Coordinates of C-alpha atoms and ligand atoms in Angstrom, one line a residue:
X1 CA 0.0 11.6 -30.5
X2 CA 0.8 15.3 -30.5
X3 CA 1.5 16.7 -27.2
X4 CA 2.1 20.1 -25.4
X5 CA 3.6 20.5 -22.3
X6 CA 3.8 23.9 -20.1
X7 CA 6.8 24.3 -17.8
X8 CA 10.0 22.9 -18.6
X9 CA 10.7 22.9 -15.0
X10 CA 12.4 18.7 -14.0
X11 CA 8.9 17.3 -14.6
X12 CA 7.9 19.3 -17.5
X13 CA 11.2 18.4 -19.5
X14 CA 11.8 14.3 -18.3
X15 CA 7.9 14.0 -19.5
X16 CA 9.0 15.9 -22.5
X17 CA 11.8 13.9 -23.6
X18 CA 10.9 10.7 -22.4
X19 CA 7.2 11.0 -24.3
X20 CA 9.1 11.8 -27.5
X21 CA 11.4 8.7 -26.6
X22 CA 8.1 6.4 -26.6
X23 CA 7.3 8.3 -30.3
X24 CA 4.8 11.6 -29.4
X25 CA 5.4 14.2 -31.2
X26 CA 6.2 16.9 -27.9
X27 CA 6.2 20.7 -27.8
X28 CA 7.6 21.7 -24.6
X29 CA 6.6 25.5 -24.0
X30 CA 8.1 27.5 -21.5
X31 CA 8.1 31.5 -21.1
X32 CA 11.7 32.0 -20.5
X33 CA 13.7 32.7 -23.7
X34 CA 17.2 31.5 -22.5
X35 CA 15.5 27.8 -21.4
X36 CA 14.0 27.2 -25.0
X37 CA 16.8 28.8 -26.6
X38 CA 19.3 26.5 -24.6
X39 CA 17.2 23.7 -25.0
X40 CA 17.1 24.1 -28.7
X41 CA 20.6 23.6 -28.3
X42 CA 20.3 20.4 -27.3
X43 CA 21.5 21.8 -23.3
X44 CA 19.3 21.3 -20.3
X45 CA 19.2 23.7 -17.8
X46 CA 19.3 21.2 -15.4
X47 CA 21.6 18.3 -14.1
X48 CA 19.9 15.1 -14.6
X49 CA 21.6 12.0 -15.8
X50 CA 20.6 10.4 -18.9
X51 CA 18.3 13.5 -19.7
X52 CA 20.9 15.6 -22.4
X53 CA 21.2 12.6 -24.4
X54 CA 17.8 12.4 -24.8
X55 CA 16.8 15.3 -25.6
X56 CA 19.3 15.5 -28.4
X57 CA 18.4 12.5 -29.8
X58 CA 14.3 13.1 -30.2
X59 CA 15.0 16.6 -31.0
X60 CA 17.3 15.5 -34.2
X61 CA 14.8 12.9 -34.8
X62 CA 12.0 15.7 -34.9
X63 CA 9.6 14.7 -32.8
X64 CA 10.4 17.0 -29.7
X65 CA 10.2 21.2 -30.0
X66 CA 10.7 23.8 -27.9
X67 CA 8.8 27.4 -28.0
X68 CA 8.3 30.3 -26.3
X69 CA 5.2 31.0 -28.3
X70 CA 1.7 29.4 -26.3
X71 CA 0.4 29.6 -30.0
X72 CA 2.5 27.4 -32.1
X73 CA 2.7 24.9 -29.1
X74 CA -0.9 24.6 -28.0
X75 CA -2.1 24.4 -31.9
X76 CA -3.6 21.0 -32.6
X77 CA -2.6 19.7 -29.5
X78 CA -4.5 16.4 -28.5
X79 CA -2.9 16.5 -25.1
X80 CA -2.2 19.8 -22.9
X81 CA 0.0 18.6 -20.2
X82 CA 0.5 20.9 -16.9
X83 CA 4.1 20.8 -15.6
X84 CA 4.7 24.2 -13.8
X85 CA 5.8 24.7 -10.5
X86 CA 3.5 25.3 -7.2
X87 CA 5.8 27.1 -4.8
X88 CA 5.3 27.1 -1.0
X89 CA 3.6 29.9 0.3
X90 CA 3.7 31.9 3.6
X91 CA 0.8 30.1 5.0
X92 CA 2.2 26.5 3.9
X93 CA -0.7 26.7 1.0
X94 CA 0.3 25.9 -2.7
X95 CA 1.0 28.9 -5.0
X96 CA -1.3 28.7 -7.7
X97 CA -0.1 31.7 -10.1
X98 CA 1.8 29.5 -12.5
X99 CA -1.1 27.4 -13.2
X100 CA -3.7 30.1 -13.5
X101 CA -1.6 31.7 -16.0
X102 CA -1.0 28.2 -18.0
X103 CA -5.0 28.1 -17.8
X104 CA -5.5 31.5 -19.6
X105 CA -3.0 30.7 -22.0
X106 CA -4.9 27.3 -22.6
X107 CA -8.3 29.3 -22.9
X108 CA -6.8 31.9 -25.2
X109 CA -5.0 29.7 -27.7
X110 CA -6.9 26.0 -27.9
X111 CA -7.5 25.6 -31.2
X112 CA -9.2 22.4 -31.3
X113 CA -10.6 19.9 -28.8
X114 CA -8.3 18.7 -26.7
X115 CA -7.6 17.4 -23.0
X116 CA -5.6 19.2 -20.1
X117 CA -3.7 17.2 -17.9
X118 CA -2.6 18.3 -14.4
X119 CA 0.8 16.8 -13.5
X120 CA 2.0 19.4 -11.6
X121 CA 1.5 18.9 -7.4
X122 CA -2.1 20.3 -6.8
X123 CA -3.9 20.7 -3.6
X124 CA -7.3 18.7 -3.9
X125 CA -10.0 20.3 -5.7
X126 CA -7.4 22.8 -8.1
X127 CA -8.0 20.6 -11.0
X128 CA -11.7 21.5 -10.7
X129 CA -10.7 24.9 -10.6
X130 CA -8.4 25.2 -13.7
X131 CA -11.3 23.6 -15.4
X132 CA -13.8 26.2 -14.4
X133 CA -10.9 28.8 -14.9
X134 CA -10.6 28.0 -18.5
X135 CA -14.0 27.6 -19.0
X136 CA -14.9 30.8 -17.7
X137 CA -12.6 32.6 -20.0
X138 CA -13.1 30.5 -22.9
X139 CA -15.6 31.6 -25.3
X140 CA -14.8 29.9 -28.4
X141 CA -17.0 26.5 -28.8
X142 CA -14.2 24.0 -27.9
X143 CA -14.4 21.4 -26.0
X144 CA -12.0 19.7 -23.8
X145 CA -11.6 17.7 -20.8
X146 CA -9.7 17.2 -17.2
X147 CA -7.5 15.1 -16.0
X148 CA -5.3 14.6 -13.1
X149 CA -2.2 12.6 -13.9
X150 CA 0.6 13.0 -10.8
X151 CA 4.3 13.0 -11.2
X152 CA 6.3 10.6 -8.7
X153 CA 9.9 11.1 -11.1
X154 CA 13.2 11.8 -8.1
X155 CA 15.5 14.4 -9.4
X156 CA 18.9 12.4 -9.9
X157 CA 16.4 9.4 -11.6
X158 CA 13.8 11.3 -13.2
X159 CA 14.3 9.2 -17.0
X160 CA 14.4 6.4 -15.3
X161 CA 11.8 6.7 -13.1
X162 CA 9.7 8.5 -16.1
X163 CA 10.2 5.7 -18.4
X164 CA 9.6 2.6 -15.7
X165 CA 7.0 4.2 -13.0
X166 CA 5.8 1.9 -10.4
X167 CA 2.6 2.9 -11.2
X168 CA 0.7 5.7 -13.1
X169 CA -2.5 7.5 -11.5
X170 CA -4.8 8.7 -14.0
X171 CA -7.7 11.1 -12.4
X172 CA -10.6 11.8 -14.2
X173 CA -14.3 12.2 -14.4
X174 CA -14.6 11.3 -18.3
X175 CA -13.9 7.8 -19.5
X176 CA -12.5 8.7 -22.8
X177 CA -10.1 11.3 -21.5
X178 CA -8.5 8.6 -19.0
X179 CA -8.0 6.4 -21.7
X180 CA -6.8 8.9 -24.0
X181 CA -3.8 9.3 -21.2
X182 CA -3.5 5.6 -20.6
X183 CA -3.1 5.4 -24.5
X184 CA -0.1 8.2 -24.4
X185 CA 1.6 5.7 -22.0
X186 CA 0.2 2.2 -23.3
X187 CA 4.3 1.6 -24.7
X188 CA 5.5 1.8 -20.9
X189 CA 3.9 -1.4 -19.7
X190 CA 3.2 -0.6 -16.6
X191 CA 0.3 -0.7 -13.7
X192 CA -2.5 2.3 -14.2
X193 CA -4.8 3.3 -11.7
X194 CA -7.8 5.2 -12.4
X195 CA -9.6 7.1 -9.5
X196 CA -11.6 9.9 -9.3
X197 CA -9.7 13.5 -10.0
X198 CA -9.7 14.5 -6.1
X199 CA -8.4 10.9 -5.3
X200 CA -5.6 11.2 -7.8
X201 CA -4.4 14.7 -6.2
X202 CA -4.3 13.2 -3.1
X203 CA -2.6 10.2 -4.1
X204 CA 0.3 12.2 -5.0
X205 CA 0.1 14.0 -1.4
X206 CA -0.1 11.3 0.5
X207 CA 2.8 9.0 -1.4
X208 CA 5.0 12.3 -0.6
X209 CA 3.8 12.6 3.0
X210 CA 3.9 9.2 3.7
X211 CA 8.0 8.8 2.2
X212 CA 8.9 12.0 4.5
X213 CA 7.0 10.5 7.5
X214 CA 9.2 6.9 6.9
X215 CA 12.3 9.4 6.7
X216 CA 11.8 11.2 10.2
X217 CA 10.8 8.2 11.7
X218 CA 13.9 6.3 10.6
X219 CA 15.5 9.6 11.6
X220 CA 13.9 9.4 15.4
X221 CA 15.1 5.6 15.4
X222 CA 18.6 6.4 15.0
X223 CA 18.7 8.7 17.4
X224 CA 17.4 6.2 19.6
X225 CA 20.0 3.4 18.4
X226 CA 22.8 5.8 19.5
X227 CA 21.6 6.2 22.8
X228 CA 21.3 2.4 23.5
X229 CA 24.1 1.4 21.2
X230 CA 22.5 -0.7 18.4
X231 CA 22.9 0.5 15.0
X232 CA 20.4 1.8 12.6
X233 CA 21.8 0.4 9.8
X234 CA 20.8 -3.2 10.7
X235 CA 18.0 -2.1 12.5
X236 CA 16.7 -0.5 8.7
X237 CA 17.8 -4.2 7.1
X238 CA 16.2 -5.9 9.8
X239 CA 13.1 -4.0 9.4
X240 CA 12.8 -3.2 6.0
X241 CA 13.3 -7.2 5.0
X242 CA 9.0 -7.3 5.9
X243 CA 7.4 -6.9 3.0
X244 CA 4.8 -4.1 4.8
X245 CA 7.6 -2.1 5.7
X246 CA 9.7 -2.1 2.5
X247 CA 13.6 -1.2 2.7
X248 CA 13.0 1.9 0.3
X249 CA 13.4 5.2 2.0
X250 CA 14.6 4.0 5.5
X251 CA 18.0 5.5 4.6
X252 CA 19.1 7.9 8.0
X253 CA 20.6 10.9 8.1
X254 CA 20.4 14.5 8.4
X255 CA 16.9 15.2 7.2
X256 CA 15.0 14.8 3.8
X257 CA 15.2 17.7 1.4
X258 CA 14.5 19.3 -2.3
X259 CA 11.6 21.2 -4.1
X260 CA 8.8 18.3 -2.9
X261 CA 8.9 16.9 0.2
X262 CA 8.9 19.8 2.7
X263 CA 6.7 22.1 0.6
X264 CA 4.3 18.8 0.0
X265 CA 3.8 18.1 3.5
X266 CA 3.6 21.7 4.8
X267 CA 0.8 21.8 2.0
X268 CA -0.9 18.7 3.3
X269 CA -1.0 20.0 7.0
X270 CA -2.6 22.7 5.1
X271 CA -5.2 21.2 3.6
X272 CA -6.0 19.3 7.0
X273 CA -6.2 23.1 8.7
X274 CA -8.6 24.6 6.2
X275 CA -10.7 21.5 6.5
X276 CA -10.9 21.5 9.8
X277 CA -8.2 18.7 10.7
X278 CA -5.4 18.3 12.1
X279 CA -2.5 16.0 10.7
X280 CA -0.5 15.7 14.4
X281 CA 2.0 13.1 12.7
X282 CA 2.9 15.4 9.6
X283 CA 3.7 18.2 12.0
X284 CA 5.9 15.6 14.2
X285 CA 7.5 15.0 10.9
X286 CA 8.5 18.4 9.9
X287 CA 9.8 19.1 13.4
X288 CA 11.8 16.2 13.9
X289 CA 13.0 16.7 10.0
X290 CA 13.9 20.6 11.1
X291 CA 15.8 19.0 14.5
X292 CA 17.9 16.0 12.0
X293 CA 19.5 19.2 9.6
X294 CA 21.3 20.1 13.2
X295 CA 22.6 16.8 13.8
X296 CA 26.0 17.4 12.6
X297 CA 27.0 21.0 14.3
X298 CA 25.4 19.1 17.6
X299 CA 27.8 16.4 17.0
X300 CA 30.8 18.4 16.2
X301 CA 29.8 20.7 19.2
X302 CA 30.1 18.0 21.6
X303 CA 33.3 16.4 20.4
X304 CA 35.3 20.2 20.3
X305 CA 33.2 22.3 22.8
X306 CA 33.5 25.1 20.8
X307 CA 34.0 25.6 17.0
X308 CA 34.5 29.3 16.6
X309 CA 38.2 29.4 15.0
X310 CA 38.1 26.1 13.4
X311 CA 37.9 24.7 9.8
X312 CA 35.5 22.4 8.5
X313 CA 35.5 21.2 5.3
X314 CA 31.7 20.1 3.8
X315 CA 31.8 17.6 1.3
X316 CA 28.2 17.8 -0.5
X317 CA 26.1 20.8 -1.3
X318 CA 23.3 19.6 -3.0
X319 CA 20.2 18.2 -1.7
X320 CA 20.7 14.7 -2.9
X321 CA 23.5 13.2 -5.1
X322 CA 23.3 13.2 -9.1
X323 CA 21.7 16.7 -8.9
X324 CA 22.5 20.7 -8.8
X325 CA 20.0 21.6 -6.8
X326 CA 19.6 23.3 -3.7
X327 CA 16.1 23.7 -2.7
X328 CA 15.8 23.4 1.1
X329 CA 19.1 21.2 0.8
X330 CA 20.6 20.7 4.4
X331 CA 23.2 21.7 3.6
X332 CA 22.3 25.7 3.6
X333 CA 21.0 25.0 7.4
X334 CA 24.3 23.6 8.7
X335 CA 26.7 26.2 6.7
X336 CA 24.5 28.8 8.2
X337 CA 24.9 27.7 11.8
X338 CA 28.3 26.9 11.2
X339 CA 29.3 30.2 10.1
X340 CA 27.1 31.7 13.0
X341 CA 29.6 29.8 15.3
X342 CA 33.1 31.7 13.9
X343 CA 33.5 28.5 12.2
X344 CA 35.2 28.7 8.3
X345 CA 33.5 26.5 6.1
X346 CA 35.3 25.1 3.2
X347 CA 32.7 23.5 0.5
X348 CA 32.9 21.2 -2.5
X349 CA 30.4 19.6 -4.7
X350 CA 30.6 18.2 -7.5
X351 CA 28.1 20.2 -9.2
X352 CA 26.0 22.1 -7.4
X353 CA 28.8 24.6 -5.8
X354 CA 26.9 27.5 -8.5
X355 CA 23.5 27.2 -7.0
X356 CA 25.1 27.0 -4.3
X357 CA 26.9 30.4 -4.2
X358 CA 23.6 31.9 -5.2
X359 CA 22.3 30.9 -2.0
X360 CA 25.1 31.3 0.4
X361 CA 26.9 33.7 -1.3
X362 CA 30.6 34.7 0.1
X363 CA 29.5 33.4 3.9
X364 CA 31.9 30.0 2.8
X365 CA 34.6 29.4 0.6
X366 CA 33.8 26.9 -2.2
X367 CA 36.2 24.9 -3.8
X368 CA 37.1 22.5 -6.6
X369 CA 38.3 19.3 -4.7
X370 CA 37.8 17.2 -1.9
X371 CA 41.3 17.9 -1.0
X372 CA 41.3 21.0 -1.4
X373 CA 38.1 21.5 1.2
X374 CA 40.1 19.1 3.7
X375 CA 43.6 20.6 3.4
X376 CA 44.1 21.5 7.1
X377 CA 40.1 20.8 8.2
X378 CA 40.1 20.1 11.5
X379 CA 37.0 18.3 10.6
X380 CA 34.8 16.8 8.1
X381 CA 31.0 17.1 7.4
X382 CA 29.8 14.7 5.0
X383 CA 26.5 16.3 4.0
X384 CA 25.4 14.9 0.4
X385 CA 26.4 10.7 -0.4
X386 CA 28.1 11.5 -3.8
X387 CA 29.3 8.1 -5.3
X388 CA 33.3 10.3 -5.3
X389 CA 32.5 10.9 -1.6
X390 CA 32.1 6.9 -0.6
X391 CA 35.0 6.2 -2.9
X392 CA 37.8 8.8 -0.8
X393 CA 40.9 7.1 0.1
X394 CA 40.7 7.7 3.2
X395 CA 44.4 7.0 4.4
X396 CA 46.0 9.3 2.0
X397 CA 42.7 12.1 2.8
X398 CA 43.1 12.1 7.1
X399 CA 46.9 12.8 6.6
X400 CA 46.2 16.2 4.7
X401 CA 43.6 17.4 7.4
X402 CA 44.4 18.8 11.0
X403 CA 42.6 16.8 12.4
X404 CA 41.5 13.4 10.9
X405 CA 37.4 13.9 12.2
X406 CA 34.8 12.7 10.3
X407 CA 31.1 13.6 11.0
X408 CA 29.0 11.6 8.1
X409 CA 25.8 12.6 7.9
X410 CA 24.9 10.1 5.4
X411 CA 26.6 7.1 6.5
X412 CA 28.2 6.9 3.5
X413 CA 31.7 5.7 4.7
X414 CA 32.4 1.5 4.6
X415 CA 33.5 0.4 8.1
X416 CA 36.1 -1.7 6.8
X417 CA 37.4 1.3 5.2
X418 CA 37.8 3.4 8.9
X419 CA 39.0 0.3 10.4
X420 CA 42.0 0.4 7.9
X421 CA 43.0 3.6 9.2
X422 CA 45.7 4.3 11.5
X423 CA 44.0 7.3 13.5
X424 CA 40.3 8.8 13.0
X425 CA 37.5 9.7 14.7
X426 CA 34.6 8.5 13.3
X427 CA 31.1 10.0 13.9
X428 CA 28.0 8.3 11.5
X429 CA 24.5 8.9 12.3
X430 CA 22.4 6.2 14.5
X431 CA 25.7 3.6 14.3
X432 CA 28.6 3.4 16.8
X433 CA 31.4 6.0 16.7
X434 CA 34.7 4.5 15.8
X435 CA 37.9 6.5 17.5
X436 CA 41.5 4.8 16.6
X437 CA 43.7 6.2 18.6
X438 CA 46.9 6.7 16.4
X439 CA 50.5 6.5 18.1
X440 CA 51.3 9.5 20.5
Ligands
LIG501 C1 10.4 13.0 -4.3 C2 9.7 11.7 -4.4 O1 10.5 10.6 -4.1 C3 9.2 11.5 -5.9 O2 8.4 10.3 -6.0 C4 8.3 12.7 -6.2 O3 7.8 12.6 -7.6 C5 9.1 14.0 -6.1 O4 9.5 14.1 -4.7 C6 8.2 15.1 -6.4 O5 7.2 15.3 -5.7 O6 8.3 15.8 -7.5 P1 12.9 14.0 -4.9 O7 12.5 15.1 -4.0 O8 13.4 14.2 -6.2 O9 11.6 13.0 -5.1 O10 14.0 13.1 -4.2 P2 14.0 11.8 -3.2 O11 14.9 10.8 -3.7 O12 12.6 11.4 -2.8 O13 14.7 12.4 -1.9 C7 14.1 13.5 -1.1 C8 14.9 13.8 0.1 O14 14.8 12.7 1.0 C9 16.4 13.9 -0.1 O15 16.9 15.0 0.6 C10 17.0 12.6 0.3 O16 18.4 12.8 0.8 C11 16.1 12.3 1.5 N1 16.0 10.8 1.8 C12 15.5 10.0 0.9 C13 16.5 10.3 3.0 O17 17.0 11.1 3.8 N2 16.4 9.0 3.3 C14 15.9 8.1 2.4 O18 15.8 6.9 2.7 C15 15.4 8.6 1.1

């Protein structure tokens, strides 16, 4: 099948490459010239595991392109697919301007019939809207049809999650478009839904909401265990061993993050609002996610009284491990307070320290090791679980620092590991604090 696809954004490409991988002929277009041009490389812009290797091998094999031109890429195209961003705006709404422009692009250069797929995060009813939008500034006598087909890839396993999707939601009102889409994907073997177009944009809502709303409330729960001593990581276990519950997602720590959840649920409370509703959990969930990203500098507050003067080295920057980015990553929260406090934060990351900087700028110091963050810390935030971070010697690490403090916001350290150690303070989140007491 020959498909486009607009916006080479995480979704845009891992659809790109992994369509090609199933044997589509794919023309990702995108309207920045250093992308396509790096792509045509063979070098994604982005970190994502697996993707690079990919990508070079379907474009070699010729069945995946990159333009800047909406022309070449939209020409005979039996599939459009939709894959540009929808960026938060003031009011918590969705901003629409990337996909009205893909829509006038679509309208000026369709050159044959041809369906449009939404995949990138719509509020309810926007499909409808692009489709009016490119009717109303079509005039040639083309025909083509709508379909709403939502993306549920994580950054860090976007191929893999592309290429074996728990399920695949195709939207539509027109039987032969949905089974045009289900055809694209027939080689992946796995569940499809259909449902109506506004039921497949909410679908994609509501799984996000619903993930964020298990993560706060896993969140709250831990909180809850440290005040009564139990620990949240059996508690999680315990729970999540019920079938109706599920153990995905109940993982605690300081606060979900990234480009999707907290703009997807601010846009869901929006939808509620305009429609006259009110989502009172969602709101609970953003407040008690906005509380968690503080849970460290609380922590470290209480065990030093005050932190102006002192060194803490943060191991993680980016929002989750196996990815560079830093959308609305904790990690910018808790630097920011930190550095409010006097205190000098010493950073490393394994690969996101350049977005990083962009964002922060010269408020920390970033550096190129562990060790060197830790050299004389007189504590340590663990802020992202990077596999590098939960295999640390510890032993050899707690002599270098001041102080051997650790405040691990991801619960990523073994106990058996701490207990091996000679002197540490040991502060996880929703799990008893461990304090050896080394000789005087
Ligand atoms: C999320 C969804 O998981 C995808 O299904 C969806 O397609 C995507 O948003 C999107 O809408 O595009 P993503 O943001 O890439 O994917 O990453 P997740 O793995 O879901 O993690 C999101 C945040 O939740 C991270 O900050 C992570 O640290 C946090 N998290 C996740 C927890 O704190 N605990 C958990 O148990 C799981």
């Amino acid at each position: 099948m020959k498909v486009a696809i607009i916006g080479t954004g995480y979704v845009g490409l891992s659809t790109g490459v992994c369509l090609a991988e199933i044997g589509h002929h794919v023309i990702c277009i995108d309207i920045s010239e250093q992308k396509i041009n790096k792509l045509r490389e063979g070098i994604s812009p982005i970190y994502e595991p697996g993707l690079e290797k990919l990508l070079l091998k379907n474009s070699s094999a010729g069945r995946l392109q990159f333009t800047t031109s909406h022309h070449d890429g939209l020409k005979d195209a039996e599939i459009i697919i939709i894959a540009v961003g929808t960026p938060q705006r003031e009011d918590g709404g969705a901003d629409l301007t990337y996909l009205e422009q893909a829509a006038y692009d679509i309208s000026t250069y369709l050159t044959s019939d041809t369906i449009v797929v939404i995949k990138s995060t719509v509020p309810v009813g926007t499909s409808e809207y692009i489709k009016r939008t490119i009717e109303n500034s079509n005039d040639k006598e083309i025909n083509f049809e709508i379909v709403s087909n939502p993306e549920f890839l994580r950054q860090g396993s976007a191929i893999f999650d592309t290429m074996k999707p728990d399920r695949i939601i195709i939207g539509s009102e027109n039987i032969k478009a949905a089974k045009k889409v289900r055809d694209m994907y027939s080689s992946l073997k796995v569940p499809i839904l259909f449902t109506s177009i506004r039921s497949a944009e909410m679908i994609k809502y509501a799984s996000n909401a619903f993930l964020a709303n298990k993560i706060s409330f896993i969140n709250e729960i831990a909180n809850i265990c440290e005040a009564v001593g139990a620990d949240v990581e059996d508690v999680a276990k315990g729970m999540g061993k019920d079938k109706r519950i599920g153990e995905a997602f109940l993982r605690p720590g300081i606060g979900y993050g990234g480009s999707c959840f907290p703009k997807d649920v601010k846009a869901l409370v929006h939808t509620a609002k305009i429609n006259g509703k009110k989502f009172k959990l969602l709101n609970e969930t953003i407040a008690i996610n906005e509380t968690q990203q503080e849970l460290l500098v609380k922590k470290a507050l209480k065990r030093f009284g005050k932190l102006k003067g002192k060194k803490i080295a943060m191991l993680g920057l980016a929002f989750k491990p196996e990815t560079d980015d830093m959308r609305e990553a904790p990690s910018i929260k808790i630097a920011n307070s930190l550095t409010k406090l006097g205190v000098k934060v010493v950073a490393y990351d394994p690969v996101a320290k350049e977005n990083a900087h962009k964002i922060l700028g010269d408020t920390i110091q970033f550096v190129d090791s562990v060790y060197e963050a830790i050299t004389d810390a007189d504590a340590m935030f663990i802020v992202t679980e990077w596999e590098e971070f939960k295999q640390l010697d510890l032993v050899e690490i707690l002599q270098k620092m001041k102080h051997p403090i650790i405040f691990d916001g991801r619960n990523c350290i073994e106990e058996e590991k701490i207990m091996q150690c000679k002197a540490i303070e040991y502060y996880p989140v929703g799990r008893p604090e461990i304090v050896i007491e080394g000789p005087k």
